[in-house]
């Protein structure tokens, strides 16, 4: 089964790839993604300087999913600008994720990483874990101002990684802004920010930063992710490429994202739990599912979710 896909005129050998943040911080991790069946290499969100991130424990996995408050640990853009050209040998697209603690940080990281020409750039407007720094993606006008400046700097296709929205008004206002700016693709969604997981036996939180608050991922957020993929697919009349992220642990989960309108799917929690072999398993499961259902390609079922 051909699981290849195209986003903003960039061809991906398969539609399954890592989510930014999951096993993609170090050179070793990025090379391991290169050797895996991941359809792309997506970097950890990069800031101008190296960041240690938040104190540990800062990631916790449980049956419902995961909670993290990593705090943007990354090597800093000079390191990624040096690593990215060496990743080309793996022959798959490279998506550089760019973040910052302030708009000038974003611009600086974007300028530097654009110079080494990753295939696409994903602007992360939705990190929930920096104490005192709200997620920019929840402020439509601040997002517009930042993205307009980034659009002038970034010469490769520019996408945005958005936080989950929970009201149609927010989907609509954000879609209008993204249309005005002219972004090339969407990654939906980042973790569901500021959740709290409690260990009832120990009567305490499970991660250290921010009093235990952190971004939720994995199976429990799948319906929220699907809703955001679907809402933006409809608002853009199916013309905006969408990478679906959230709760994909099986081929069926990936299929659900595609039915809602995703052109590709990113894997976070399941990748951390299983390691890079997860891509092979999901590829097999998705391929067999499509075959069983009689679909010859992803595009045959993309966005075709039926309503009652
Ligand atoms: O590093 C993190 O704490 C983090 C980031 Br930048 C993000 O975008 N999403 C997330 O769940 N964690």
PDB file of C-alpha atoms and ligand atoms in Angstrom:
ATOM      1  CA  UNK A   1       0.000   0.000   0.000  1.00  0.00           C
ATOM      2  CA  UNK A   2       1.342   3.406  -0.983  1.00  0.00           C
ATOM      3  CA  UNK A   3       1.274   5.562   2.159  1.00  0.00           C
ATOM      4  CA  UNK A   4       3.224   8.444   0.651  1.00  0.00           C
ATOM      5  CA  UNK A   5       1.811  11.926   0.937  1.00  0.00           C
ATOM      6  CA  UNK A   6       2.513  15.473  -0.173  1.00  0.00           C
ATOM      7  CA  UNK A   7       2.417  18.589   1.971  1.00  0.00           C
ATOM      8  CA  UNK A   8       3.105  22.001   0.484  1.00  0.00           C
ATOM      9  CA  UNK A   9       4.650  20.317  -2.579  1.00  0.00           C
ATOM     10  CA  UNK A  10       7.048  18.271  -0.442  1.00  0.00           C
ATOM     11  CA  UNK A  11       6.724  14.518  -0.890  1.00  0.00           C
ATOM     12  CA  UNK A  12       6.897  12.269   2.169  1.00  0.00           C
ATOM     13  CA  UNK A  13       7.646   8.542   1.646  1.00  0.00           C
ATOM     14  CA  UNK A  14       5.042   7.689   4.293  1.00  0.00           C
ATOM     15  CA  UNK A  15       2.454   9.764   6.092  1.00  0.00           C
ATOM     16  CA  UNK A  16       3.637   8.654   9.559  1.00  0.00           C
ATOM     17  CA  UNK A  17       6.324  10.676  11.293  1.00  0.00           C
ATOM     18  CA  UNK A  18       7.475  11.732  14.743  1.00  0.00           C
ATOM     19  CA  UNK A  19       5.828  14.600  16.562  1.00  0.00           C
ATOM     20  CA  UNK A  20       8.186  17.378  17.521  1.00  0.00           C
ATOM     21  CA  UNK A  21       9.438  16.744  21.034  1.00  0.00           C
ATOM     22  CA  UNK A  22       9.328  12.955  20.859  1.00  0.00           C
ATOM     23  CA  UNK A  23      12.854  11.469  20.689  1.00  0.00           C
ATOM     24  CA  UNK A  24      14.185  14.258  18.467  1.00  0.00           C
ATOM     25  CA  UNK A  25      16.407  16.469  20.625  1.00  0.00           C
ATOM     26  CA  UNK A  26      19.904  15.056  20.108  1.00  0.00           C
ATOM     27  CA  UNK A  27      21.874  14.198  16.984  1.00  0.00           C
ATOM     28  CA  UNK A  28      21.619  10.500  17.901  1.00  0.00           C
ATOM     29  CA  UNK A  29      17.851  10.687  18.236  1.00  0.00           C
ATOM     30  CA  UNK A  30      17.480  12.552  14.931  1.00  0.00           C
ATOM     31  CA  UNK A  31      19.693  10.021  13.158  1.00  0.00           C
ATOM     32  CA  UNK A  32      17.702   7.183  14.674  1.00  0.00           C
ATOM     33  CA  UNK A  33      14.562   8.745  13.160  1.00  0.00           C
ATOM     34  CA  UNK A  34      16.452   8.924   9.899  1.00  0.00           C
ATOM     35  CA  UNK A  35      17.148   5.181   9.989  1.00  0.00           C
ATOM     36  CA  UNK A  36      13.574   4.342  11.049  1.00  0.00           C
ATOM     37  CA  UNK A  37      10.447   4.072   8.910  1.00  0.00           C
ATOM     38  CA  UNK A  38       9.404   7.588   9.987  1.00  0.00           C
ATOM     39  CA  UNK A  39       8.281   9.489   6.890  1.00  0.00           C
ATOM     40  CA  UNK A  40      10.183  12.587   7.994  1.00  0.00           C
ATOM     41  CA  UNK A  41      12.607  13.840  10.600  1.00  0.00           C
ATOM     42  CA  UNK A  42      10.963  16.476  12.771  1.00  0.00           C
ATOM     43  CA  UNK A  43      13.283  18.311  15.166  1.00  0.00           C
ATOM     44  CA  UNK A  44      12.593  19.338  18.721  1.00  0.00           C
ATOM     45  CA  UNK A  45      11.469  22.963  18.857  1.00  0.00           C
ATOM     46  CA  UNK A  46      14.617  25.053  18.837  1.00  0.00           C
ATOM     47  CA  UNK A  47      15.409  28.300  20.608  1.00  0.00           C
ATOM     48  CA  UNK A  48      18.418  30.581  20.068  1.00  0.00           C
ATOM     49  CA  UNK A  49      20.441  29.052  22.912  1.00  0.00           C
ATOM     50  CA  UNK A  50      20.796  25.582  24.444  1.00  0.00           C
ATOM     51  CA  UNK A  51      18.183  24.918  27.111  1.00  0.00           C
ATOM     52  CA  UNK A  52      18.372  22.335  29.856  1.00  0.00           C
ATOM     53  CA  UNK A  53      14.583  22.478  30.270  1.00  0.00           C
ATOM     54  CA  UNK A  54      12.544  22.041  33.430  1.00  0.00           C
ATOM     55  CA  UNK A  55      13.579  19.981  36.463  1.00  0.00           C
ATOM     56  CA  UNK A  56      12.858  16.221  36.468  1.00  0.00           C
ATOM     57  CA  UNK A  57      10.690  14.229  36.696  1.00  0.00           C
ATOM     58  CA  UNK A  58       9.113  16.034  33.762  1.00  0.00           C
ATOM     59  CA  UNK A  59       7.539  13.233  31.694  1.00  0.00           C
ATOM     60  CA  UNK A  60       5.129  10.563  32.890  1.00  0.00           C
ATOM     61  CA  UNK A  61       3.396   7.904  30.875  1.00  0.00           C
ATOM     62  CA  UNK A  62       0.336   5.996  32.048  1.00  0.00           C
ATOM     63  CA  UNK A  63      -2.506   3.964  30.569  1.00  0.00           C
ATOM     64  CA  UNK A  64      -4.501   7.012  29.420  1.00  0.00           C
ATOM     65  CA  UNK A  65      -1.561   8.744  27.786  1.00  0.00           C
ATOM     66  CA  UNK A  66       1.200  11.026  28.982  1.00  0.00           C
ATOM     67  CA  UNK A  67       1.846  14.287  30.760  1.00  0.00           C
ATOM     68  CA  UNK A  68       4.954  16.372  30.155  1.00  0.00           C
ATOM     69  CA  UNK A  69       6.497  19.577  31.244  1.00  0.00           C
ATOM     70  CA  UNK A  70       9.827  19.321  29.470  1.00  0.00           C
ATOM     71  CA  UNK A  71      10.338  23.086  29.290  1.00  0.00           C
ATOM     72  CA  UNK A  72      11.789  23.263  25.773  1.00  0.00           C
ATOM     73  CA  UNK A  73      15.037  21.357  26.336  1.00  0.00           C
ATOM     74  CA  UNK A  74      16.964  21.694  23.072  1.00  0.00           C
ATOM     75  CA  UNK A  75      20.469  22.094  21.715  1.00  0.00           C
ATOM     76  CA  UNK A  76      19.928  25.633  20.432  1.00  0.00           C
ATOM     77  CA  UNK A  77      19.635  26.574  16.764  1.00  0.00           C
ATOM     78  CA  UNK A  78      23.362  26.671  15.949  1.00  0.00           C
ATOM     79  CA  UNK A  79      23.550  22.953  16.743  1.00  0.00           C
ATOM     80  CA  UNK A  80      20.474  22.114  14.662  1.00  0.00           C
ATOM     81  CA  UNK A  81      21.697  24.279  11.792  1.00  0.00           C
ATOM     82  CA  UNK A  82      24.849  22.130  11.795  1.00  0.00           C
ATOM     83  CA  UNK A  83      22.996  18.809  12.145  1.00  0.00           C
ATOM     84  CA  UNK A  84      20.224  19.355   9.574  1.00  0.00           C
ATOM     85  CA  UNK A  85      22.436  19.241   6.447  1.00  0.00           C
ATOM     86  CA  UNK A  86      23.902  15.924   7.657  1.00  0.00           C
ATOM     87  CA  UNK A  87      20.395  14.419   7.951  1.00  0.00           C
ATOM     88  CA  UNK A  88      19.788  14.765   4.222  1.00  0.00           C
ATOM     89  CA  UNK A  89      21.531  11.435   3.623  1.00  0.00           C
ATOM     90  CA  UNK A  90      18.440   9.682   4.977  1.00  0.00           C
ATOM     91  CA  UNK A  91      16.489  10.868   1.941  1.00  0.00           C
ATOM     92  CA  UNK A  92      13.344  12.028   3.696  1.00  0.00           C
ATOM     93  CA  UNK A  93      11.969  15.488   4.435  1.00  0.00           C
ATOM     94  CA  UNK A  94      13.306  17.405   7.411  1.00  0.00           C
ATOM     95  CA  UNK A  95      10.895  19.574   9.361  1.00  0.00           C
ATOM     96  CA  UNK A  96      12.562  22.110  11.632  1.00  0.00           C
ATOM     97  CA  UNK A  97      10.444  23.182  14.576  1.00  0.00           C
ATOM     98  CA  UNK A  98      11.066  26.728  15.713  1.00  0.00           C
ATOM     99  CA  UNK A  99      10.080  28.223  19.058  1.00  0.00           C
ATOM    100  CA  UNK A 100      11.130  30.964  21.411  1.00  0.00           C
ATOM    101  CA  UNK A 101      10.425  32.634  24.682  1.00  0.00           C
ATOM    102  CA  UNK A 102       9.744  35.936  22.898  1.00  0.00           C
ATOM    103  CA  UNK A 103       9.016  37.076  19.321  1.00  0.00           C
ATOM    104  CA  UNK A 104      12.656  38.108  18.689  1.00  0.00           C
ATOM    105  CA  UNK A 105      13.732  34.578  19.708  1.00  0.00           C
ATOM    106  CA  UNK A 106      11.436  33.072  17.088  1.00  0.00           C
ATOM    107  CA  UNK A 107      12.754  35.404  14.396  1.00  0.00           C
ATOM    108  CA  UNK A 108      16.383  34.656  15.265  1.00  0.00           C
ATOM    109  CA  UNK A 109      15.886  30.889  15.272  1.00  0.00           C
ATOM    110  CA  UNK A 110      13.841  31.047  12.059  1.00  0.00           C
ATOM    111  CA  UNK A 111      16.469  33.126  10.263  1.00  0.00           C
ATOM    112  CA  UNK A 112      19.289  30.774  11.206  1.00  0.00           C
ATOM    113  CA  UNK A 113      17.509  27.553  10.422  1.00  0.00           C
ATOM    114  CA  UNK A 114      16.058  28.875   7.152  1.00  0.00           C
ATOM    115  CA  UNK A 115      19.643  29.348   5.994  1.00  0.00           C
ATOM    116  CA  UNK A 116      20.226  25.570   6.008  1.00  0.00           C
ATOM    117  CA  UNK A 117      17.004  24.941   4.078  1.00  0.00           C
ATOM    118  CA  UNK A 118      15.018  22.302   5.929  1.00  0.00           C
ATOM    119  CA  UNK A 119      12.182  21.068   3.707  1.00  0.00           C
ATOM    120  CA  UNK A 120       9.576  22.709   5.901  1.00  0.00           C
ATOM    121  CA  UNK A 121       9.457  24.804   9.061  1.00  0.00           C
ATOM    122  CA  UNK A 122       6.871  24.234  11.766  1.00  0.00           C
ATOM    123  CA  UNK A 123       6.418  27.296  13.973  1.00  0.00           C
ATOM    124  CA  UNK A 124       5.474  26.156  17.459  1.00  0.00           C
ATOM    125  CA  UNK A 125       2.898  28.593  18.814  1.00  0.00           C
ATOM    126  CA  UNK A 126       1.735  26.246  21.524  1.00  0.00           C
ATOM    127  CA  UNK A 127       4.295  25.175  24.127  1.00  0.00           C
ATOM    128  CA  UNK A 128       2.305  24.998  27.369  1.00  0.00           C
ATOM    129  CA  UNK A 129       5.205  24.457  29.749  1.00  0.00           C
ATOM    130  CA  UNK A 130       7.237  27.609  30.179  1.00  0.00           C
ATOM    131  CA  UNK A 131       6.400  29.178  33.529  1.00  0.00           C
ATOM    132  CA  UNK A 132       5.087  32.693  32.974  1.00  0.00           C
ATOM    133  CA  UNK A 133       4.863  32.364  29.168  1.00  0.00           C
ATOM    134  CA  UNK A 134       1.349  31.890  27.822  1.00  0.00           C
ATOM    135  CA  UNK A 135       0.829  29.911  24.634  1.00  0.00           C
ATOM    136  CA  UNK A 136       0.951  32.441  21.783  1.00  0.00           C
ATOM    137  CA  UNK A 137      -1.528  30.365  19.786  1.00  0.00           C
ATOM    138  CA  UNK A 138      -4.297  31.392  22.178  1.00  0.00           C
ATOM    139  CA  UNK A 139      -3.746  35.060  21.259  1.00  0.00           C
ATOM    140  CA  UNK A 140      -4.901  35.522  17.662  1.00  0.00           C
ATOM    141  CA  UNK A 141      -3.475  38.991  17.158  1.00  0.00           C
ATOM    142  CA  UNK A 142      -0.112  38.191  18.756  1.00  0.00           C
ATOM    143  CA  UNK A 143       0.056  35.106  16.509  1.00  0.00           C
ATOM    144  CA  UNK A 144      -0.768  37.190  13.453  1.00  0.00           C
ATOM    145  CA  UNK A 145       1.950  39.750  14.229  1.00  0.00           C
ATOM    146  CA  UNK A 146       4.579  37.059  14.806  1.00  0.00           C
ATOM    147  CA  UNK A 147       3.640  34.943  11.784  1.00  0.00           C
ATOM    148  CA  UNK A 148       3.655  37.957   9.459  1.00  0.00           C
ATOM    149  CA  UNK A 149       7.225  38.696  10.504  1.00  0.00           C
ATOM    150  CA  UNK A 150       8.241  35.038  10.187  1.00  0.00           C
ATOM    151  CA  UNK A 151       6.681  34.832   6.735  1.00  0.00           C
ATOM    152  CA  UNK A 152       9.162  37.481   5.570  1.00  0.00           C
ATOM    153  CA  UNK A 153      12.106  35.457   6.877  1.00  0.00           C
ATOM    154  CA  UNK A 154      11.182  31.859   6.104  1.00  0.00           C
ATOM    155  CA  UNK A 155      11.700  30.844   2.478  1.00  0.00           C
ATOM    156  CA  UNK A 156      10.587  27.205   2.762  1.00  0.00           C
ATOM    157  CA  UNK A 157       6.962  26.149   3.379  1.00  0.00           C
ATOM    158  CA  UNK A 158       5.916  27.513   6.779  1.00  0.00           C
ATOM    159  CA  UNK A 159       3.408  25.718   8.972  1.00  0.00           C
ATOM    160  CA  UNK A 160       2.145  26.318  12.479  1.00  0.00           C
ATOM    161  CA  UNK A 161       1.760  23.943  15.392  1.00  0.00           C
ATOM    162  CA  UNK A 162      -1.372  25.045  17.181  1.00  0.00           C
ATOM    163  CA  UNK A 163      -2.760  24.377  20.616  1.00  0.00           C
ATOM    164  CA  UNK A 164      -6.149  22.654  20.850  1.00  0.00           C
ATOM    165  CA  UNK A 165      -9.120  24.998  20.606  1.00  0.00           C
ATOM    166  CA  UNK A 166     -12.361  24.139  22.286  1.00  0.00           C
ATOM    167  CA  UNK A 167     -14.860  26.517  20.770  1.00  0.00           C
ATOM    168  CA  UNK A 168     -15.883  27.094  17.129  1.00  0.00           C
ATOM    169  CA  UNK A 169     -15.369  30.836  17.587  1.00  0.00           C
ATOM    170  CA  UNK A 170     -11.688  30.222  18.260  1.00  0.00           C
ATOM    171  CA  UNK A 171     -11.340  27.858  15.295  1.00  0.00           C
ATOM    172  CA  UNK A 172     -12.930  30.471  13.051  1.00  0.00           C
ATOM    173  CA  UNK A 173     -10.885  33.446  14.268  1.00  0.00           C
ATOM    174  CA  UNK A 174      -7.652  31.463  14.054  1.00  0.00           C
ATOM    175  CA  UNK A 175      -8.438  30.141  10.574  1.00  0.00           C
ATOM    176  CA  UNK A 176      -9.134  33.667   9.318  1.00  0.00           C
ATOM    177  CA  UNK A 177      -5.814  34.865  10.720  1.00  0.00           C
ATOM    178  CA  UNK A 178      -3.906  31.914   9.189  1.00  0.00           C
ATOM    179  CA  UNK A 179      -5.549  32.589   5.840  1.00  0.00           C
ATOM    180  CA  UNK A 180      -4.547  36.265   6.013  1.00  0.00           C
ATOM    181  CA  UNK A 181      -0.949  35.367   6.882  1.00  0.00           C
ATOM    182  CA  UNK A 182      -0.756  32.689   4.201  1.00  0.00           C
ATOM    183  CA  UNK A 183       0.613  29.722   6.141  1.00  0.00           C
ATOM    184  CA  UNK A 184       1.340  26.595   4.122  1.00  0.00           C
ATOM    185  CA  UNK A 185       0.281  23.815   6.500  1.00  0.00           C
ATOM    186  CA  UNK A 186      -1.052  23.150   9.985  1.00  0.00           C
ATOM    187  CA  UNK A 187       0.096  20.713  12.663  1.00  0.00           C
ATOM    188  CA  UNK A 188      -2.831  19.914  14.942  1.00  0.00           C
ATOM    189  CA  UNK A 189      -2.572  19.608  17.898  1.00  0.00           C
ATOM    190  CA  UNK A 190       0.100  20.251  20.486  1.00  0.00           C
ATOM    191  CA  UNK A 191      -0.452  18.662  23.884  1.00  0.00           C
ATOM    192  CA  UNK A 192      -3.565  19.675  25.802  1.00  0.00           C
ATOM    193  CA  UNK A 193      -1.926  22.181  28.073  1.00  0.00           C
ATOM    194  CA  UNK A 194      -1.970  22.415  31.822  1.00  0.00           C
ATOM    195  CA  UNK A 195      -3.611  19.146  32.704  1.00  0.00           C
ATOM    196  CA  UNK A 196      -2.949  17.520  36.047  1.00  0.00           C
ATOM    197  CA  UNK A 197      -2.339  13.839  36.708  1.00  0.00           C
ATOM    198  CA  UNK A 198      -2.596  12.614  40.299  1.00  0.00           C
ATOM    199  CA  UNK A 199      -1.035   9.524  41.852  1.00  0.00           C
ATOM    200  CA  UNK A 200      -3.688   8.543  44.418  1.00  0.00           C
ATOM    201  CA  UNK A 201      -1.461   6.044  46.230  1.00  0.00           C
ATOM    202  CA  UNK A 202       1.260   8.568  46.910  1.00  0.00           C
ATOM    203  CA  UNK A 203      -1.273  11.383  47.076  1.00  0.00           C
ATOM    204  CA  UNK A 204       0.898  13.588  44.919  1.00  0.00           C
ATOM    205  CA  UNK A 205       1.499  14.909  41.453  1.00  0.00           C
ATOM    206  CA  UNK A 206       3.551  12.868  38.960  1.00  0.00           C
ATOM    207  CA  UNK A 207       5.819  15.545  37.460  1.00  0.00           C
ATOM    208  CA  UNK A 208       7.818  18.241  39.223  1.00  0.00           C
ATOM    209  CA  UNK A 209       7.525  21.496  37.218  1.00  0.00           C
ATOM    210  CA  UNK A 210       4.643  23.927  37.677  1.00  0.00           C
ATOM    211  CA  UNK A 211       3.159  22.088  40.650  1.00  0.00           C
ATOM    212  CA  UNK A 212       2.477  19.035  38.484  1.00  0.00           C
ATOM    213  CA  UNK A 213       0.668  20.838  35.634  1.00  0.00           C
ATOM    214  CA  UNK A 214       1.692  19.779  32.145  1.00  0.00           C
ATOM    215  CA  UNK A 215       0.713  19.001  28.567  1.00  0.00           C
ATOM    216  CA  UNK A 216      -1.414  15.909  28.052  1.00  0.00           C
ATOM    217  CA  UNK A 217      -0.805  13.566  25.138  1.00  0.00           C
ATOM    218  CA  UNK A 218      -1.698  10.071  24.001  1.00  0.00           C
ATOM    219  CA  UNK A 219      -5.019   8.227  23.732  1.00  0.00           C
ATOM    220  CA  UNK A 220      -6.983  10.527  26.041  1.00  0.00           C
ATOM    221  CA  UNK A 221      -6.520  13.537  23.731  1.00  0.00           C
ATOM    222  CA  UNK A 222      -7.448  11.822  20.462  1.00  0.00           C
ATOM    223  CA  UNK A 223     -11.012  13.186  20.317  1.00  0.00           C
ATOM    224  CA  UNK A 224      -9.720  16.721  20.900  1.00  0.00           C
ATOM    225  CA  UNK A 225      -7.122  16.287  18.163  1.00  0.00           C
ATOM    226  CA  UNK A 226      -9.658  14.849  15.719  1.00  0.00           C
ATOM    227  CA  UNK A 227     -12.050  17.716  16.419  1.00  0.00           C
ATOM    228  CA  UNK A 228      -9.354  20.279  15.653  1.00  0.00           C
ATOM    229  CA  UNK A 229      -8.267  18.495  12.467  1.00  0.00           C
ATOM    230  CA  UNK A 230     -11.885  18.311  11.332  1.00  0.00           C
ATOM    231  CA  UNK A 231     -12.732  21.908  12.257  1.00  0.00           C
ATOM    232  CA  UNK A 232      -9.774  23.361  10.329  1.00  0.00           C
ATOM    233  CA  UNK A 233     -10.268  20.972   7.400  1.00  0.00           C
ATOM    234  CA  UNK A 234     -13.801  22.287   7.026  1.00  0.00           C
ATOM    235  CA  UNK A 235     -12.881  25.938   7.567  1.00  0.00           C
ATOM    236  CA  UNK A 236     -10.297  25.707   4.767  1.00  0.00           C
ATOM    237  CA  UNK A 237     -12.576  23.616   2.529  1.00  0.00           C
ATOM    238  CA  UNK A 238      -9.991  20.843   2.467  1.00  0.00           C
ATOM    239  CA  UNK A 239      -7.396  23.090   0.834  1.00  0.00           C
ATOM    240  CA  UNK A 240      -5.011  23.467   3.788  1.00  0.00           C
ATOM    241  CA  UNK A 241      -2.625  20.542   4.336  1.00  0.00           C
ATOM    242  CA  UNK A 242      -3.017  19.287   7.892  1.00  0.00           C
ATOM    243  CA  UNK A 243      -0.709  17.068   9.921  1.00  0.00           C
ATOM    244  CA  UNK A 244      -2.790  15.362  12.598  1.00  0.00           C
ATOM    245  CA  UNK A 245      -1.201  14.722  15.979  1.00  0.00           C
ATOM    246  CA  UNK A 246      -2.783  13.323  19.096  1.00  0.00           C
ATOM    247  CA  UNK A 247      -3.558   9.869  20.354  1.00  0.00           C
ATOM    248  CA  UNK A 248      -2.189   7.807  17.494  1.00  0.00           C
ATOM    249  CA  UNK A 249      -1.204   4.411  18.888  1.00  0.00           C
ATOM    250  CA  UNK A 250      -2.677   2.213  16.166  1.00  0.00           C
ATOM    251  CA  UNK A 251      -3.229   2.206  12.421  1.00  0.00           C
ATOM    252  CA  UNK A 252      -6.925   2.785  13.139  1.00  0.00           C
ATOM    253  CA  UNK A 253      -6.097   5.985  15.042  1.00  0.00           C
ATOM    254  CA  UNK A 254      -4.083   7.233  12.067  1.00  0.00           C
ATOM    255  CA  UNK A 255      -6.989   6.331   9.752  1.00  0.00           C
ATOM    256  CA  UNK A 256      -9.361   8.380  11.911  1.00  0.00           C
ATOM    257  CA  UNK A 257      -7.095  11.428  11.570  1.00  0.00           C
ATOM    258  CA  UNK A 258      -7.036  10.932   7.786  1.00  0.00           C
ATOM    259  CA  UNK A 259     -10.820  10.582   7.619  1.00  0.00           C
ATOM    260  CA  UNK A 260     -11.063  13.905   9.479  1.00  0.00           C
ATOM    261  CA  UNK A 261      -8.805  15.530   6.874  1.00  0.00           C
ATOM    262  CA  UNK A 262      -5.177  14.915   7.847  1.00  0.00           C
ATOM    263  CA  UNK A 263      -2.615  14.486   5.051  1.00  0.00           C
ATOM    264  CA  UNK A 264      -0.070  13.057   7.489  1.00  0.00           C
ATOM    265  CA  UNK A 265       0.044  11.956  11.089  1.00  0.00           C
ATOM    266  CA  UNK A 266       2.612  12.557  13.812  1.00  0.00           C
ATOM    267  CA  UNK A 267       3.356  10.197  16.672  1.00  0.00           C
ATOM    268  CA  UNK A 268       4.381  11.467  20.113  1.00  0.00           C
ATOM    269  CA  UNK A 269       3.476   9.444  23.201  1.00  0.00           C
ATOM    270  CA  UNK A 270       3.491   6.082  21.370  1.00  0.00           C
ATOM    271  CA  UNK A 271       6.947   6.837  19.963  1.00  0.00           C
ATOM    272  CA  UNK A 272       8.321   7.610  23.420  1.00  0.00           C
ATOM    273  CA  UNK A 273       6.698   4.435  24.800  1.00  0.00           C
ATOM    274  CA  UNK A 274       7.731   2.062  22.004  1.00  0.00           C
ATOM    275  CA  UNK A 275      10.730   3.614  20.332  1.00  0.00           C
ATOM    276  CA  UNK A 276      11.232   4.113  16.594  1.00  0.00           C
ATOM    277  CA  UNK A 277       9.922   0.609  15.755  1.00  0.00           C
ATOM    278  CA  UNK A 278       6.469   2.102  16.245  1.00  0.00           C
ATOM    279  CA  UNK A 279       6.530   3.440  12.671  1.00  0.00           C
ATOM    280  CA  UNK A 280       6.855  -0.003  11.147  1.00  0.00           C
ATOM    281  CA  UNK A 281       3.966  -1.330  13.214  1.00  0.00           C
ATOM    282  CA  UNK A 282       1.711   1.615  12.392  1.00  0.00           C
ATOM    283  CA  UNK A 283       2.616   1.466   8.719  1.00  0.00           C
ATOM    284  CA  UNK A 284       1.621  -2.185   8.609  1.00  0.00           C
ATOM    285  CA  UNK A 285      -1.597  -1.605  10.535  1.00  0.00           C
ATOM    286  CA  UNK A 286      -2.648   1.401   8.447  1.00  0.00           C
ATOM    287  CA  UNK A 287      -1.725  -0.300   5.167  1.00  0.00           C
ATOM    288  CA  UNK A 288      -3.722  -3.415   6.058  1.00  0.00           C
ATOM    289  CA  UNK A 289      -6.695  -1.354   7.210  1.00  0.00           C
ATOM    290  CA  UNK A 290      -6.824   0.652   3.985  1.00  0.00           C
ATOM    291  CA  UNK A 291      -6.500  -2.511   1.946  1.00  0.00           C
ATOM    292  CA  UNK A 292      -9.258  -4.240   3.895  1.00  0.00           C
ATOM    293  CA  UNK A 293     -11.512  -1.278   3.285  1.00  0.00           C
ATOM    294  CA  UNK A 294     -10.664  -1.184  -0.396  1.00  0.00           C
ATOM    295  CA  UNK A 295      -8.907   2.179  -0.474  1.00  0.00           C
ATOM    296  CA  UNK A 296      -6.121   2.441  -3.035  1.00  0.00           C
ATOM    297  CA  UNK A 297      -4.541   5.554  -1.520  1.00  0.00           C
ATOM    298  CA  UNK A 298      -4.716   7.994   1.351  1.00  0.00           C
ATOM    299  CA  UNK A 299      -6.283  10.634  -0.828  1.00  0.00           C
ATOM    300  CA  UNK A 300      -9.238   8.318  -1.496  1.00  0.00           C
ATOM    301  CA  UNK A 301     -10.370   8.620   2.131  1.00  0.00           C
ATOM    302  CA  UNK A 302      -8.869  11.940   3.264  1.00  0.00           C
ATOM    303  CA  UNK A 303     -11.537  14.161   4.753  1.00  0.00           C
ATOM    304  CA  UNK A 304     -14.373  11.808   3.807  1.00  0.00           C
ATOM    305  CA  UNK A 305     -15.744  11.443   7.337  1.00  0.00           C
ATOM    306  CA  UNK A 306     -19.506  11.090   7.167  1.00  0.00           C
ATOM    307  CA  UNK A 307     -21.864  13.089   9.317  1.00  0.00           C
ATOM    308  CA  UNK A 308     -25.249  11.949  10.547  1.00  0.00           C
TER     309      UNK A 308
HETATM  310  O1  LIG B   1       9.246  21.189  25.730  1.00  0.00           O
HETATM  311  C1  LIG B   1       8.078  21.139  26.153  1.00  0.00           C
HETATM  312  O2  LIG B   1       7.783  21.209  27.349  1.00  0.00           O
HETATM  313  C2  LIG B   1       6.945  21.022  25.216  1.00  0.00           C
HETATM  314  C3  LIG B   1       6.807  21.781  24.089  1.00  0.00           C
HETATM  315 BR1  LIG B   1       8.120  22.950  23.483  1.00  0.00          BR
HETATM  316  C4  LIG B   1       5.623  21.679  23.311  1.00  0.00           C
HETATM  317  O3  LIG B   1       5.425  22.348  22.285  1.00  0.00           O
HETATM  318  N1  LIG B   1       4.677  20.814  23.736  1.00  0.00           N
HETATM  319  C5  LIG B   1       4.811  20.071  24.832  1.00  0.00           C
HETATM  320  O4  LIG B   1       3.897  19.290  25.175  1.00  0.00           O
HETATM  321  N2  LIG B   1       5.963  20.168  25.576  1.00  0.00           N
END
